PDB file of C-alpha atoms in Angstrom:
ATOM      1  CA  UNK X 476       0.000   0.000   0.000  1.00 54.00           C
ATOM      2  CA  UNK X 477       0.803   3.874   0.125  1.00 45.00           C
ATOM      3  CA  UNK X 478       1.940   3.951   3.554  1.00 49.00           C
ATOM      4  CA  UNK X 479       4.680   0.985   3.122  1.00 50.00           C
ATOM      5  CA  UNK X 480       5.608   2.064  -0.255  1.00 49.00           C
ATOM      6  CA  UNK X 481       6.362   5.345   1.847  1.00 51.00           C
ATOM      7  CA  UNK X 482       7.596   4.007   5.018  1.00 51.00           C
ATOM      8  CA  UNK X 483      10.067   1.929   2.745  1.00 52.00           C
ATOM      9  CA  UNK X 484      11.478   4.663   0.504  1.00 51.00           C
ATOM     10  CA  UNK X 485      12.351   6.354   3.468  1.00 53.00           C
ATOM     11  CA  UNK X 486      14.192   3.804   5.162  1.00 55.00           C
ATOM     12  CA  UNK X 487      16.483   3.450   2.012  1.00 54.00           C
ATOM     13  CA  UNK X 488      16.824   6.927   2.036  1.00 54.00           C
ATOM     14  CA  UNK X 489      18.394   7.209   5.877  1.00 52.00           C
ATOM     15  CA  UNK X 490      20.272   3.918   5.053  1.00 49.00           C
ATOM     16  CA  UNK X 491      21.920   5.317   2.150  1.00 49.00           C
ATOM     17  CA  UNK X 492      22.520   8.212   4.219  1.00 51.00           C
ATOM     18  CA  UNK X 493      24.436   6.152   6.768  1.00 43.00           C
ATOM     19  CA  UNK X 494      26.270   4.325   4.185  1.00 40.00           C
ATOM     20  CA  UNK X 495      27.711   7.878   2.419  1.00 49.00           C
ATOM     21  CA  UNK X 496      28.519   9.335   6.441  1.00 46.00           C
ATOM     22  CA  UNK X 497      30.273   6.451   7.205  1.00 41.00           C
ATOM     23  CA  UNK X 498      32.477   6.286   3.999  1.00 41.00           C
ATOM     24  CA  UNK X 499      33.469  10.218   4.441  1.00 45.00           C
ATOM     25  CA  UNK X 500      34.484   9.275   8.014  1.00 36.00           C
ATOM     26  CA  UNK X 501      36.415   6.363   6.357  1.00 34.00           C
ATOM     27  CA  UNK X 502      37.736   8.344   3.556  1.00 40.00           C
ATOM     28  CA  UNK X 503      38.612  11.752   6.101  1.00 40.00           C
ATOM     29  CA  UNK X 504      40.652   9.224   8.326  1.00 35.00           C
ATOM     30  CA  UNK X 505      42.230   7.805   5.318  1.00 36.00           C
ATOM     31  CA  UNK X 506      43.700  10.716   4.514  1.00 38.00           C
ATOM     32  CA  UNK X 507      44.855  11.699   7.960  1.00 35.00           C
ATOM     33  CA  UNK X 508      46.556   8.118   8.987  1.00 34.00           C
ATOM     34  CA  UNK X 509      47.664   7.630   5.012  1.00 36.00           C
ATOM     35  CA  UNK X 510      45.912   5.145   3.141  1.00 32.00           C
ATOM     36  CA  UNK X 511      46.563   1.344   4.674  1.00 32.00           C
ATOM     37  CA  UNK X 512      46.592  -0.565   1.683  1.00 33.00           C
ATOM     38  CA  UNK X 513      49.676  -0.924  -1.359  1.00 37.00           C
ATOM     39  CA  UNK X 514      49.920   1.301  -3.605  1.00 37.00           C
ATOM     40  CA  UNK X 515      50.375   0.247  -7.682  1.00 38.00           C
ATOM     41  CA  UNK X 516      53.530   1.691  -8.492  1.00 36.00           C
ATOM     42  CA  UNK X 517      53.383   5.379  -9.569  1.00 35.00           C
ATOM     43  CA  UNK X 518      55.309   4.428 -13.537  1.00 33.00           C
ATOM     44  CA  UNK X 519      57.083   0.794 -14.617  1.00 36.00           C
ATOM     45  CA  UNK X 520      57.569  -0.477 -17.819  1.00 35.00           C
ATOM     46  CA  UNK X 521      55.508  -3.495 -18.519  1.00 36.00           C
ATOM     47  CA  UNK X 522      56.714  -6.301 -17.111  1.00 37.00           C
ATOM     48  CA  UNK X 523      58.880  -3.978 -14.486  1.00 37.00           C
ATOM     49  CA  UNK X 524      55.951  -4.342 -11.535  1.00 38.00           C
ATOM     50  CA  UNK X 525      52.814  -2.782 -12.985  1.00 39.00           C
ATOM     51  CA  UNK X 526      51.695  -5.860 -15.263  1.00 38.00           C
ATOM     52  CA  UNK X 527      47.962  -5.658 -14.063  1.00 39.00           C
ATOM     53  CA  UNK X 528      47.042  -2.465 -15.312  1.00 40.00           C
ATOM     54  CA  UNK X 529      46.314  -3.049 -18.902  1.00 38.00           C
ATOM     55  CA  UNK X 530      45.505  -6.550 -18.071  1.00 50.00           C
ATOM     56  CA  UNK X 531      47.329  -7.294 -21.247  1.00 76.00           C
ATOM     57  CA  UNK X 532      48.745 -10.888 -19.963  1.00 86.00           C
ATOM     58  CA  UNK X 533      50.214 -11.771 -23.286  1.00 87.00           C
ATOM     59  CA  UNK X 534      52.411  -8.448 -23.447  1.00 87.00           C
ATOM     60  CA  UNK X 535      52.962  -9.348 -19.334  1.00 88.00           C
ATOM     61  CA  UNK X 536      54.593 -12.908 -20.519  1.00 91.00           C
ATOM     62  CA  UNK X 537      56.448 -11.366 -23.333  1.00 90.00           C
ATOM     63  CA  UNK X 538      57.887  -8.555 -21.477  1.00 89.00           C
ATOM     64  CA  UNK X 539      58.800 -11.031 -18.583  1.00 90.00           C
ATOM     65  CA  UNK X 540      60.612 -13.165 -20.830  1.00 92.00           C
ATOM     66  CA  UNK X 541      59.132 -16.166 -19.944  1.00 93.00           C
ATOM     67  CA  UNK X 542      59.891 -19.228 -22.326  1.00 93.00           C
ATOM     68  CA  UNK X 543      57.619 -21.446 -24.484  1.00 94.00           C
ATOM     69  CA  UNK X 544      57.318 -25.179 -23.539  1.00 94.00           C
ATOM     70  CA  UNK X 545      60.005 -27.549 -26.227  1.00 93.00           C
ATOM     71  CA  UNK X 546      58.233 -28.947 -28.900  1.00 92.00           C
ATOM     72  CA  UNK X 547      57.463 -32.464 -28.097  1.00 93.00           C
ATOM     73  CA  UNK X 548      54.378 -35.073 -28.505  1.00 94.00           C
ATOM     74  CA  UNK X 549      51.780 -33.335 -26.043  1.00 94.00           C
ATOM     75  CA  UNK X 550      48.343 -34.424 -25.169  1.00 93.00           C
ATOM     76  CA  UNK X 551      45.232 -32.683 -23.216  1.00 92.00           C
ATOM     77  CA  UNK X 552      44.333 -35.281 -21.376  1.00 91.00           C
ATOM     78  CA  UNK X 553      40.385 -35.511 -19.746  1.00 89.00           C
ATOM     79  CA  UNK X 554      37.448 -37.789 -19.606  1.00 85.00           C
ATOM     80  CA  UNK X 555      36.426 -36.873 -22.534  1.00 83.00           C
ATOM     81  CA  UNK X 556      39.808 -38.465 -24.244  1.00 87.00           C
ATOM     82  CA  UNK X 557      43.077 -37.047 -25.556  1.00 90.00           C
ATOM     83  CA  UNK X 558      43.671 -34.373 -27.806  1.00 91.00           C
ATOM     84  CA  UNK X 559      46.994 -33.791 -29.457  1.00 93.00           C
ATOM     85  CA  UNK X 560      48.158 -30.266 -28.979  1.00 93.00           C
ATOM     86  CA  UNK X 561      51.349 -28.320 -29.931  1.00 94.00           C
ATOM     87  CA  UNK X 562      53.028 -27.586 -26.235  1.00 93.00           C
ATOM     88  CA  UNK X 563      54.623 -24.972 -28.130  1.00 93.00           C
ATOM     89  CA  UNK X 564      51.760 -22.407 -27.829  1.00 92.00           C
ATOM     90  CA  UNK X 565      51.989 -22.376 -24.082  1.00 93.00           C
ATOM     91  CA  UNK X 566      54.441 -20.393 -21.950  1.00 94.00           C
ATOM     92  CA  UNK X 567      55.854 -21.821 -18.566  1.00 94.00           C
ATOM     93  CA  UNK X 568      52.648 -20.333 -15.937  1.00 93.00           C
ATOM     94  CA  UNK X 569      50.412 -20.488 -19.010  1.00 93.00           C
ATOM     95  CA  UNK X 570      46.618 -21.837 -18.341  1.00 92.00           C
ATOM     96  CA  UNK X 571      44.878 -24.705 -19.999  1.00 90.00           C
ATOM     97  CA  UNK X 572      42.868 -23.082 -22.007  1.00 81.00           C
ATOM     98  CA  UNK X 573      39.610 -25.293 -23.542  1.00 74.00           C
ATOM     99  CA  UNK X 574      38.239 -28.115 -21.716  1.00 71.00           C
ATOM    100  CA  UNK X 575      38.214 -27.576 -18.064  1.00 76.00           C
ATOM    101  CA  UNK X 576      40.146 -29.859 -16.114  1.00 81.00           C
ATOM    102  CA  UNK X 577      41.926 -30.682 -18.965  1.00 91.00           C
ATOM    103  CA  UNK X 578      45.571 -31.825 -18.155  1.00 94.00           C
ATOM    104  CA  UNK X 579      48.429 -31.605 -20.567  1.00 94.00           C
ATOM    105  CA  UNK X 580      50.729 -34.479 -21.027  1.00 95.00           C
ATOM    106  CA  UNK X 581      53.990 -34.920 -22.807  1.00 95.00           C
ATOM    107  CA  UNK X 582      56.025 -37.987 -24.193  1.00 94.00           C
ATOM    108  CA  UNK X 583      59.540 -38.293 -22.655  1.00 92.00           C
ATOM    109  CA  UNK X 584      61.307 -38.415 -26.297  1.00 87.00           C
ATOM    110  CA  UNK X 585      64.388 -40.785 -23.980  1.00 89.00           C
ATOM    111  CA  UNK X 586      61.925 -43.376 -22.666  1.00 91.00           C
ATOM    112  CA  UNK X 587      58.425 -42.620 -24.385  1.00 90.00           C
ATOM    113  CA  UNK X 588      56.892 -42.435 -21.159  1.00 94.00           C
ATOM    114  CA  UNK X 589      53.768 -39.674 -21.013  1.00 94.00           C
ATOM    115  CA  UNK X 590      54.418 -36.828 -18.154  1.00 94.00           C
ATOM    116  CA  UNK X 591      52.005 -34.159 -16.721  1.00 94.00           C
ATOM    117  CA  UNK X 592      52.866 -31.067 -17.640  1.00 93.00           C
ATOM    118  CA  UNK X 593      50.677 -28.914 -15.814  1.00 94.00           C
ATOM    119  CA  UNK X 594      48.603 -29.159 -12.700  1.00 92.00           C
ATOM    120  CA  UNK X 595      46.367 -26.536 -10.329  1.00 92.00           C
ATOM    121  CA  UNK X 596      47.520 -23.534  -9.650  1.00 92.00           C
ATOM    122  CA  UNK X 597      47.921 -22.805  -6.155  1.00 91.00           C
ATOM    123  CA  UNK X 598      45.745 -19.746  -6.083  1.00 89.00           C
ATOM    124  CA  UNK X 599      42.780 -20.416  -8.577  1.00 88.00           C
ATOM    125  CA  UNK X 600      43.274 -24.441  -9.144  1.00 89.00           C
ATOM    126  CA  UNK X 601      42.939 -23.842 -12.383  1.00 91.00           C
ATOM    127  CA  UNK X 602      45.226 -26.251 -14.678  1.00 94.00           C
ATOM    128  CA  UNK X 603      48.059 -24.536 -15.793  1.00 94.00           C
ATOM    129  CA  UNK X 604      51.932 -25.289 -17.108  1.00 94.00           C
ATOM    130  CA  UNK X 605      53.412 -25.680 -13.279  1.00 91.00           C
ATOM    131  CA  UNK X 606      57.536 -24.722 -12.484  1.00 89.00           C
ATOM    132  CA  UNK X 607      58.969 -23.916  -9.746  1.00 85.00           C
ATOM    133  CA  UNK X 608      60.528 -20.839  -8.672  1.00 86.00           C
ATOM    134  CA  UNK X 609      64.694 -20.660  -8.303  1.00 86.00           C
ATOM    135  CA  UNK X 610      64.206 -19.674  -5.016  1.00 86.00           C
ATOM    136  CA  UNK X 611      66.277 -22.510  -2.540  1.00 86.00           C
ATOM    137  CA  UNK X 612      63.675 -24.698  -0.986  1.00 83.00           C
ATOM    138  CA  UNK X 613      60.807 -23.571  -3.167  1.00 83.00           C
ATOM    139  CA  UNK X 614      57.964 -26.300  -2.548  1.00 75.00           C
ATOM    140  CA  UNK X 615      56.874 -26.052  -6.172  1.00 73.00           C
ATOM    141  CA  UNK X 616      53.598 -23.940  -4.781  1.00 81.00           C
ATOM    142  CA  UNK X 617      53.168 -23.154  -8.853  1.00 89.00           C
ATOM    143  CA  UNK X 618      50.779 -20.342  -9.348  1.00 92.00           C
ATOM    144  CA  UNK X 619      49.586 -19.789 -12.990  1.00 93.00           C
ATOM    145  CA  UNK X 620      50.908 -16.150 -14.823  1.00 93.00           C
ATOM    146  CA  UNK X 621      46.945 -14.846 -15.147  1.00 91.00           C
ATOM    147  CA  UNK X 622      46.587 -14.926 -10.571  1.00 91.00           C
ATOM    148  CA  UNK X 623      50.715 -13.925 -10.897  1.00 91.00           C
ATOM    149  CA  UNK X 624      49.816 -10.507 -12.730  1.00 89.00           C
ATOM    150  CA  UNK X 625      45.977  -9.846 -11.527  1.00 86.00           C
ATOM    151  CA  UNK X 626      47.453 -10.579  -8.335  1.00 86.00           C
ATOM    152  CA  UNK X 627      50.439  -8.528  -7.555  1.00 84.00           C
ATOM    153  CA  UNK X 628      50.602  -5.677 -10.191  1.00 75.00           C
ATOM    154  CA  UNK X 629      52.771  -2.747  -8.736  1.00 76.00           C
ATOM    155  CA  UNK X 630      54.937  -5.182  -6.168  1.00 83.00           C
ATOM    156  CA  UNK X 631      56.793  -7.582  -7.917  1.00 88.00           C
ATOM    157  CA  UNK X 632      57.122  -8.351 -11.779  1.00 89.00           C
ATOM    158  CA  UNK X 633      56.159 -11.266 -13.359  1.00 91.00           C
ATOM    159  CA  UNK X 634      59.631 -12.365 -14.262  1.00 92.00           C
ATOM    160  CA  UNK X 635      60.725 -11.817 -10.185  1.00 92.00           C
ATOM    161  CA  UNK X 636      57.626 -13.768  -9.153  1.00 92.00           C
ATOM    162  CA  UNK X 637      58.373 -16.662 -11.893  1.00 91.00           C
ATOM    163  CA  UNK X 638      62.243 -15.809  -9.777  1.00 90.00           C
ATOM    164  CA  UNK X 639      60.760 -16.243  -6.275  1.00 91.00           C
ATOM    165  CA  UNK X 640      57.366 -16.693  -5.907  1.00 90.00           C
ATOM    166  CA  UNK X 641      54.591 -15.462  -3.990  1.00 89.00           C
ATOM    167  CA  UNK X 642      54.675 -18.322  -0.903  1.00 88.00           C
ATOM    168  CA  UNK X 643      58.585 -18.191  -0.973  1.00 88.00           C
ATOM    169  CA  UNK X 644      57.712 -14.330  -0.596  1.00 87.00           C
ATOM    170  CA  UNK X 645      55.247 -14.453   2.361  1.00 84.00           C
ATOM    171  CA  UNK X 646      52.921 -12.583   0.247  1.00 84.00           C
ATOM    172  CA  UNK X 647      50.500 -15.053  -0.843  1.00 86.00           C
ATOM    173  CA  UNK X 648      46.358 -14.319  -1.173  1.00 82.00           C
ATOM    174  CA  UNK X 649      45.235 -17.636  -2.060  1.00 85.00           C
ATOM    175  CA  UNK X 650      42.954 -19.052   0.655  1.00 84.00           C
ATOM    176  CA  UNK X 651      44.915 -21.347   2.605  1.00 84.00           C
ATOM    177  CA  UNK X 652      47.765 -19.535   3.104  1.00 84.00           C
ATOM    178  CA  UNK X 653      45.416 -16.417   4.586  1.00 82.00           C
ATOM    179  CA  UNK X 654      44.095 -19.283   6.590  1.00 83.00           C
ATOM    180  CA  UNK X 655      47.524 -19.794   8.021  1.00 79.00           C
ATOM    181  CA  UNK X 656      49.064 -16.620   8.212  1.00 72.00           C
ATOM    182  CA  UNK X 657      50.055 -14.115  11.345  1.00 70.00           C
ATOM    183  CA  UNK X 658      47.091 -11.588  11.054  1.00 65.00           C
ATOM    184  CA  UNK X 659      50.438  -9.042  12.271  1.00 63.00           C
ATOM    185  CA  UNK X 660      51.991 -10.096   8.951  1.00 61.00           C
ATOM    186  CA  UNK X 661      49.798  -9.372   6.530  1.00 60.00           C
ATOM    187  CA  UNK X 662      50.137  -6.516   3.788  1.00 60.00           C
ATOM    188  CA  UNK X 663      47.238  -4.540   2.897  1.00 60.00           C
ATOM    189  CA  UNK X 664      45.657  -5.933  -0.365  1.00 58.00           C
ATOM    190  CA  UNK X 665      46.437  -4.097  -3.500  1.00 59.00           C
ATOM    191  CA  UNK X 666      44.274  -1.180  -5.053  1.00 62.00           C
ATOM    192  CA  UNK X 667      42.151  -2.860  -8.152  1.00 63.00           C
ATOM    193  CA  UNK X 668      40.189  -1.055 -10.608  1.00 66.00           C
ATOM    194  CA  UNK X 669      37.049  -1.797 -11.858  1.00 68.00           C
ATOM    195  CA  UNK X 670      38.455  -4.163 -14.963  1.00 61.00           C
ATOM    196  CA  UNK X 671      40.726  -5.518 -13.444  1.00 60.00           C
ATOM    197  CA  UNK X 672      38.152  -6.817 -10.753  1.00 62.00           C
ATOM    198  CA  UNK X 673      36.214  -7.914 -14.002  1.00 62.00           C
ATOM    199  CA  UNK X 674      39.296  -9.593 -14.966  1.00 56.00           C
ATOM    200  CA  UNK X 675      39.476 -12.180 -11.802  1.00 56.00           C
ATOM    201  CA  UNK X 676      36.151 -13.551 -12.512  1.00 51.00           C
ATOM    202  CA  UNK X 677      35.763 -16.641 -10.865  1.00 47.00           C
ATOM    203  CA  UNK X 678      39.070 -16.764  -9.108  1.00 46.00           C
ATOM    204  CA  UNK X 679      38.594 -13.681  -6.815  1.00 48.00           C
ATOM    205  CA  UNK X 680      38.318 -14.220  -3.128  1.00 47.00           C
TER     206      UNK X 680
END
């Protein structure tokens, strides 16, 4: 009726008051503490730290350097069967793309044995072309170059995280290791825009 359509419109109105009072006093002490959470860096090349704000991942990989898997028999590998691929259009951190859950295989040219290639990344589980980072110790924690540049544009480049990666850094967001870490410890997340929020998709936390 009238009176609730009334009685309603008002309540959103003092709501949405609330909400914009309480973001000035957010913003105001902001601005008189400094901001709490990283910064992207002010200018970098690509590549150099600041991969995430085009969102251009294939200019990201090339810029990093990262190489192209050998060419070799390959297979994606599912329930639905096998499909020979060229491992030659994937880069070292590079998704699966295709068939989800797809996992890529490749013939040992020496013994003609089939080896996976790839396996979930540690921050989306997504299959993806897995290394491990140079970094002594490294646990092989492989996370895929998509999560490595949405992820940490303005810290760390994607040819220092392929270096040392983000769990050999401390710095990792995926859910378990937020799980584990010292609350004390923590860096502020990172600023994201509005595409490159659109860019996460499914993966975001």
């Amino acid at each position: 009726n009238k009176a609730s359509s009334t009685g309603s419109a008002g309540s959103c109105r003092a709501t949405a008051a609330v909400v914009t009072a309480t973001a000035a006093v957010v913003t105001a002490t902001a601005a008189a503490v400094g901001s709490p959470q990283r910064q992207r860096a002010s200018s970098a090349a690509p590549g150099a730290g600041d991969d995430g704000d085009s969102m251009n991942l294939a200019a990201a990989v090339a810029a990093a350097g990262i190489p192209l898997l050998p060419a070799a028999m390959a297979v994606l590998r599912s329930g639905a069967g096998d499909v020979s691929v060229d491992p030659q259009q994937y880069h070292v951190g590079d998704k699966i793309p295709g068939r989800r859950g797809a996992k890529l295989f490749i013939q040992n040219a020496g013994t003609g044995d089939w080896e996976q290639r790839s396996k979930s990344c540690h921050d989306c589980q997504e299959q993806h072309i897995h290394y491990k980072c140079k970094e002594k110790g490294c646990k092989g924690a492989s996370v895929c170059n998509m999560c490595l540049v949405n992820r940490y544009h303005g810290l760390h480049s994607l040819a220092d995280l392929h270096t040392r990666c983000p769990v050999c850094r401390g710095e990792c967001t995926c859910r378990a290791c937020l799980r584990k870490a010292d609350p004390a410890q923590l860096l502020p997340p990172p600023i994201y825009d509005q595409q490159q929020r659109h860019g996460f998709g499914a993966s975001t936390l």
